[in-house]
mmCIF file of C-alpha atoms in Angstrom:
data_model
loop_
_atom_site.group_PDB
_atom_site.id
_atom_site.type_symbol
_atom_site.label_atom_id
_atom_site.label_comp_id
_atom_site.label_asym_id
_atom_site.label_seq_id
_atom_site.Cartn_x
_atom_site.Cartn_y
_atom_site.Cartn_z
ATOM 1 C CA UNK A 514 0.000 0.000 0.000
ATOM 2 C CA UNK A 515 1.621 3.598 -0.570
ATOM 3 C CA UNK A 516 1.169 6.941 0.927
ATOM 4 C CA UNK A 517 -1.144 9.237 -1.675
ATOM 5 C CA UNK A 518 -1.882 12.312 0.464
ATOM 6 C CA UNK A 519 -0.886 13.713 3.548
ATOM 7 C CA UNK A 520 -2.300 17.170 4.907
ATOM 8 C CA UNK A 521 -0.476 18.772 8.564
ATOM 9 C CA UNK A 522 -2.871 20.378 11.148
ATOM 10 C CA UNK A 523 -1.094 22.536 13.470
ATOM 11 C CA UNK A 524 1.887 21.671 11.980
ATOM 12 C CA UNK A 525 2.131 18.055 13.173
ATOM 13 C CA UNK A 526 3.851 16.848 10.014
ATOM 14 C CA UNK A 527 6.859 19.143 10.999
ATOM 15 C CA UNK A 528 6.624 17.854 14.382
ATOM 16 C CA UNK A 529 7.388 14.376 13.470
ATOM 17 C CA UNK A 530 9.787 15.350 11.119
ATOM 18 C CA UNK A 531 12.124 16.957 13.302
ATOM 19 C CA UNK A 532 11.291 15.802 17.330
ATOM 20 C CA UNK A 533 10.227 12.149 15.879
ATOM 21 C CA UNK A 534 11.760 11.505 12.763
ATOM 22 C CA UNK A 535 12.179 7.332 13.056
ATOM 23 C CA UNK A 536 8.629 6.896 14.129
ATOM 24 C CA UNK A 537 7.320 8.924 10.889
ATOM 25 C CA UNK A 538 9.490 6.554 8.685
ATOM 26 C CA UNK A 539 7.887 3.633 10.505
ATOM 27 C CA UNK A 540 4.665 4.486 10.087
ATOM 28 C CA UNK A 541 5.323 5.073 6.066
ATOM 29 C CA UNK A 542 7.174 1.446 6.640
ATOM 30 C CA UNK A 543 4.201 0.023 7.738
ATOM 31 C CA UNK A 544 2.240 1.166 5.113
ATOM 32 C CA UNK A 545 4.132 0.325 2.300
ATOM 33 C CA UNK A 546 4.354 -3.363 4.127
ATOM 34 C CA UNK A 547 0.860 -3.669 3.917
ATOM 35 C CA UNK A 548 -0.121 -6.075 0.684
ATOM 36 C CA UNK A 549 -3.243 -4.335 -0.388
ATOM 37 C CA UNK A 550 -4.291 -7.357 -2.929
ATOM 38 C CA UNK A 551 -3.934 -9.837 -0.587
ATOM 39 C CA UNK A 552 -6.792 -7.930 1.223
ATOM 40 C CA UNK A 553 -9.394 -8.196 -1.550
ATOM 41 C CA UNK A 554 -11.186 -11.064 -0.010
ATOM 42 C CA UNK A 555 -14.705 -9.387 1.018
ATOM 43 C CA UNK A 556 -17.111 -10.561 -1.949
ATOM 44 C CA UNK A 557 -19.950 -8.165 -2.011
ATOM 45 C CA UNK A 558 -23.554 -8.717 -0.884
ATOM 46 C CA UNK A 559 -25.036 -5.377 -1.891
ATOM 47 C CA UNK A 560 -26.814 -5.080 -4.680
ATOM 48 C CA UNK A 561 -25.371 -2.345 -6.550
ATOM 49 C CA UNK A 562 -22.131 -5.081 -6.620
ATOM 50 C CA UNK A 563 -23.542 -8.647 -5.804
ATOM 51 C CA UNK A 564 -20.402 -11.369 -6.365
ATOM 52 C CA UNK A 565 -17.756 -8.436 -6.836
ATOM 53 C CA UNK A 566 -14.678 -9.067 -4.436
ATOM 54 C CA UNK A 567 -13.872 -6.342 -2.383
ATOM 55 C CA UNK A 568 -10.702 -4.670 -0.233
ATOM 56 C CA UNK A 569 -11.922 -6.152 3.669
ATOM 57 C CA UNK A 570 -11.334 -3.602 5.870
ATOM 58 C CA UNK A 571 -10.600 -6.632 8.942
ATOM 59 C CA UNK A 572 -7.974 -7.788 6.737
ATOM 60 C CA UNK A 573 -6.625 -4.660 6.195
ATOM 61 C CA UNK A 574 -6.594 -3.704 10.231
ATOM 62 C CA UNK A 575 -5.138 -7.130 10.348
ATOM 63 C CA UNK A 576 -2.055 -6.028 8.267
ATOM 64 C CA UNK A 577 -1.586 -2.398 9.869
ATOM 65 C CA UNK A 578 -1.806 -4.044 13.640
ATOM 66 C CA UNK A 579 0.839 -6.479 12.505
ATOM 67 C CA UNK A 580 2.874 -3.799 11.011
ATOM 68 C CA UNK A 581 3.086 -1.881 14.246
ATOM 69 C CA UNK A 582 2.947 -4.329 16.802
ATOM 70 C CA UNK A 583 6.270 -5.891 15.546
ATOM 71 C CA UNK A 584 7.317 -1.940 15.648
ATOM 72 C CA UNK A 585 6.818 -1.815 19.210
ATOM 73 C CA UNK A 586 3.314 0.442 18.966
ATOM 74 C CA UNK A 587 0.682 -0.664 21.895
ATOM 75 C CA UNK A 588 -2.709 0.047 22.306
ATOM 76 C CA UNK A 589 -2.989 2.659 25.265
ATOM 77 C CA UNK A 590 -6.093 3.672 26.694
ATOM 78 C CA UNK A 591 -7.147 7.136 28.971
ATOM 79 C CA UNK A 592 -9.070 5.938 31.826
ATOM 80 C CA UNK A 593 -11.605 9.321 32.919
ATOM 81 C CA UNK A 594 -14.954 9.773 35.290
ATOM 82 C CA UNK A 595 -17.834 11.723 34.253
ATOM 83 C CA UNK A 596 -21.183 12.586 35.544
ATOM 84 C CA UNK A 597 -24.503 14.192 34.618
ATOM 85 C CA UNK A 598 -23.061 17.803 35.949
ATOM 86 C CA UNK A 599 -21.595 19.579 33.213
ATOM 87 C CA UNK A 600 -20.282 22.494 35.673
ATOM 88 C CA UNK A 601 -19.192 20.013 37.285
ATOM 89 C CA UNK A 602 -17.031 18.615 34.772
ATOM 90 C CA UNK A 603 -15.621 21.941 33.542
ATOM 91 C CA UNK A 604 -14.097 22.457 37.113
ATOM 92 C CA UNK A 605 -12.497 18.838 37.230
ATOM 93 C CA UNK A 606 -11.189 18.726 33.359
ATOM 94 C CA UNK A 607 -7.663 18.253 33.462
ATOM 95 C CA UNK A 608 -7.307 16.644 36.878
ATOM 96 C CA UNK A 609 -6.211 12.913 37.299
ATOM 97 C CA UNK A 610 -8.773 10.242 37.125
ATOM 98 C CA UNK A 611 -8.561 9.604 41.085
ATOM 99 C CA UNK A 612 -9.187 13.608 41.569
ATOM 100 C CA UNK A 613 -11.627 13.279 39.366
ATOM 101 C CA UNK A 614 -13.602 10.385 40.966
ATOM 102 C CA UNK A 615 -13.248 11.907 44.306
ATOM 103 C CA UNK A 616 -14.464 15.737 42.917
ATOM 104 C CA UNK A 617 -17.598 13.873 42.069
ATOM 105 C CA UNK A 618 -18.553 12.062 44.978
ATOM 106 C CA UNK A 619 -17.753 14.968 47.565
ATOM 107 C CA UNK A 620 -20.209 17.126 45.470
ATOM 108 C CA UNK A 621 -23.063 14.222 45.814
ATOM 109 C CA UNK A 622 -23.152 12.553 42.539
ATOM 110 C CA UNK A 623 -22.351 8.979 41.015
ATOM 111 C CA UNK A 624 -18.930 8.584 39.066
ATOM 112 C CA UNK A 625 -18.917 6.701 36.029
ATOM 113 C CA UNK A 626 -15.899 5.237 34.958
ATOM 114 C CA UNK A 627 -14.851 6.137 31.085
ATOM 115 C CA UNK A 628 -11.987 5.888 28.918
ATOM 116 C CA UNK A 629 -11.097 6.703 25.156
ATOM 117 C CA UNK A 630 -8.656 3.826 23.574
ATOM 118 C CA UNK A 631 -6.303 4.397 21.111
ATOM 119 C CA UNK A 632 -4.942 1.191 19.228
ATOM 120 C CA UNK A 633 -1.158 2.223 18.332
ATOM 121 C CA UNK A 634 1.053 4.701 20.659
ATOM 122 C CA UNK A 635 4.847 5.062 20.970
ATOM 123 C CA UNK A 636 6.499 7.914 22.312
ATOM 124 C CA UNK A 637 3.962 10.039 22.808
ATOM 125 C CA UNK A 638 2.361 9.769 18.655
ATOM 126 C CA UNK A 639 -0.849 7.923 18.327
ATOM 127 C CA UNK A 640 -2.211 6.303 14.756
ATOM 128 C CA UNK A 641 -5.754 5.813 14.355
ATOM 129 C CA UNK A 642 -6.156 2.863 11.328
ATOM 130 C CA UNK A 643 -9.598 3.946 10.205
ATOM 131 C CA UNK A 644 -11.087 2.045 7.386
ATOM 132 C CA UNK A 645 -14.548 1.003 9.687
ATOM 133 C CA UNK A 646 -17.781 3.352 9.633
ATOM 134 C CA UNK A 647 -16.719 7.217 8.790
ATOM 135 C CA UNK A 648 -18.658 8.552 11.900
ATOM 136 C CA UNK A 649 -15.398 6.906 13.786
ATOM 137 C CA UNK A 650 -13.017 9.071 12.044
ATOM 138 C CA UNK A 651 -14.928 12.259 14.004
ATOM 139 C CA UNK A 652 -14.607 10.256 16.724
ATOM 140 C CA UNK A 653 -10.427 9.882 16.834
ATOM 141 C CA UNK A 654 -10.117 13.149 15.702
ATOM 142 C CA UNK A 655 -12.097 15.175 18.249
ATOM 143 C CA UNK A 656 -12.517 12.764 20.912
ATOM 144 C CA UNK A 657 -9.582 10.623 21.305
ATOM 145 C CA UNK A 658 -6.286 12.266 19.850
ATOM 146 C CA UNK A 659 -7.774 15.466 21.596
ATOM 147 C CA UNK A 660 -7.812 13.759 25.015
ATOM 148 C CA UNK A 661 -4.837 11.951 24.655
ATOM 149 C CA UNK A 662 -2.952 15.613 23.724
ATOM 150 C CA UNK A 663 -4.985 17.324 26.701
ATOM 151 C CA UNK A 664 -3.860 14.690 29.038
ATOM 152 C CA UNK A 665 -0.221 15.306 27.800
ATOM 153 C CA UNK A 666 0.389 11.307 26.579
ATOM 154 C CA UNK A 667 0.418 11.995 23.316
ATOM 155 C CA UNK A 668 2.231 15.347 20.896
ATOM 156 C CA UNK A 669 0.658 14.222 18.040
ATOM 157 C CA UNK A 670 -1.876 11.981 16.389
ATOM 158 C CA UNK A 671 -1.968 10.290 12.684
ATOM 159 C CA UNK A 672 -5.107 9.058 11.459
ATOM 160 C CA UNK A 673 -4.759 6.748 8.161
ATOM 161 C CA UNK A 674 -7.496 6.594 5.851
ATOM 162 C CA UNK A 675 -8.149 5.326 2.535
ATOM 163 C CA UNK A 676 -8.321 7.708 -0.265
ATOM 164 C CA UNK A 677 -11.607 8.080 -2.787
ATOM 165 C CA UNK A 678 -10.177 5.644 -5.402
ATOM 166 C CA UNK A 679 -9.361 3.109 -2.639
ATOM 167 C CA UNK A 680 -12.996 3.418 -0.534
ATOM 168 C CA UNK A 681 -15.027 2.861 -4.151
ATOM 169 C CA UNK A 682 -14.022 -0.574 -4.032
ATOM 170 C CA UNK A 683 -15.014 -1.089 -0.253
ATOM 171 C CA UNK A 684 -17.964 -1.725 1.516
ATOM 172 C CA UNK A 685 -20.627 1.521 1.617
ATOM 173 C CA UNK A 686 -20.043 3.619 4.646
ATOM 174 C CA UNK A 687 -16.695 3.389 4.969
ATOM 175 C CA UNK A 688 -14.511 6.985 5.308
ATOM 176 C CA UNK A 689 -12.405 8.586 2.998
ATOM 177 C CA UNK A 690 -9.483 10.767 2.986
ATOM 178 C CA UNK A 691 -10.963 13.861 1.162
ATOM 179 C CA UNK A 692 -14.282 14.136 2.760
ATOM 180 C CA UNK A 693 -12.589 13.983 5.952
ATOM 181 C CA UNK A 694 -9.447 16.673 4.966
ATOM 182 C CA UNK A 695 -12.617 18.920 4.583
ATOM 183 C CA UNK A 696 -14.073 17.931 7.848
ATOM 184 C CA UNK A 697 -10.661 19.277 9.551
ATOM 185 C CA UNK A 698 -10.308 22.325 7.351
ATOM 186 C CA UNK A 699 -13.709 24.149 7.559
ATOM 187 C CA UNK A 700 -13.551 23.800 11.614
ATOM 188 C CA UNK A 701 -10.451 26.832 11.301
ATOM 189 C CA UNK A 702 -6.970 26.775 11.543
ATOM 190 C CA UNK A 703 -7.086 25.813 15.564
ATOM 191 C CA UNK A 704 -10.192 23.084 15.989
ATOM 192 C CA UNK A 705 -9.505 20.042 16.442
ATOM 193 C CA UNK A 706 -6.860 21.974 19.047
ATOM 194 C CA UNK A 707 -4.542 18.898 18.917
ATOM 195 C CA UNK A 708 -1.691 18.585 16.484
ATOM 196 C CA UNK A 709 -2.129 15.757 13.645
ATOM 197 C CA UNK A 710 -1.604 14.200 10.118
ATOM 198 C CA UNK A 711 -3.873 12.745 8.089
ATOM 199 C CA UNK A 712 -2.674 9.957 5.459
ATOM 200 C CA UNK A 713 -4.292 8.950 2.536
ATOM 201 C CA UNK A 714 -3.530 5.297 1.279
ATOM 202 C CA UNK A 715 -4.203 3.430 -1.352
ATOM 203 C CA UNK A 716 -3.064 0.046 -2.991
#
């Protein structure tokens, strides 16, 4: 698979190239590792292409995880409590989890125990392998690399996603690289506030 696109928001891109150079140029390793044919084993059931075979996204998540596992990349996950109090949880934002499960029981309410999961971290960079539903791309980009930054455990956050041509011969609903550059540009220059680098593959 190979690199098409890539598009720097708050200058994450130059980040990587000059605090975390060896972990950009294993992340374009483990792309160009991944064997893009040897994913096209999902034969469609829709009816706009009954019997056609398919890229399989769980093949291709198979492939990336493998790619960065053997790299040393490990899921990490950002344990957090809420409640139903949203002044509340503006005054506890930004404290550890155990300050903020006590915050909420000393001002009478239930904690509930939350946490947003990232699937490959090293060094403080997270990658996001999106080829699933494209409601989960808004999802890594605002949710998760956002609280991983704000919780300081992470400087920057890639999210790889396939590009038009690639997505056309996928299931329906999957995201795709240009719908979702647009997504990040018309929120401004500084939302998501998080650094990060969108990739565009393709076979």
């Amino acid at each position: 698979m190979q690199m098409v696109e890539t598009y720097s928001h708050l200058n994450g891109l130059e980040y990587l190239l000059v605090h975390r150079r060896a972990l950009w140029d294993e992340v374009r390793e483990v792309i160009a590792g991944v064997d893009a044919e040897a994913c096209k084993t999902k034969v469609s059931k829709e009816q706009r292409s009954y019997g056609v075979k398919f890229y399989s996204p769980g093949d291709m998540n198979k492939a990336f995880t493998t790619g960065f596992k053997a790299r040393h990349w490990a899921e990490r996950r950002n344990t957090f409590w809420v409640t139903a109090d949203a002044n509340l949880l503006r005054s506890i934002y930004g404290l550890t989890a155990d300050q903020q499960h006590d915050a909420i029981e000393a001002a009478g309410h239930d904690p509930i125990q939350s946490y947003n999961q990232t699937d490959f971290v090293k060094e403080r960079i997270a990658v996001e392998v999106q080829f699933g539903k494209y409601a989960f791309v808004a999802h890594d980009l605002f949710v998760k690399h956002l609280s991983f930054y704000v919780s300081d455990i992470i400087d920057v956050g890639i999210e790889i996603l396939p590009m038009k041509s690639l997505e056309r011969q996928m299931s329906s609903g999957v995201p795709y690289y240009e719908r979702d550059l647009l997504n990040v540009i018309r929120q401004g220059r500084s939302v998501p506030a998080v650094p990060l680098v969108l990739i565009g593959v393709a076979p």
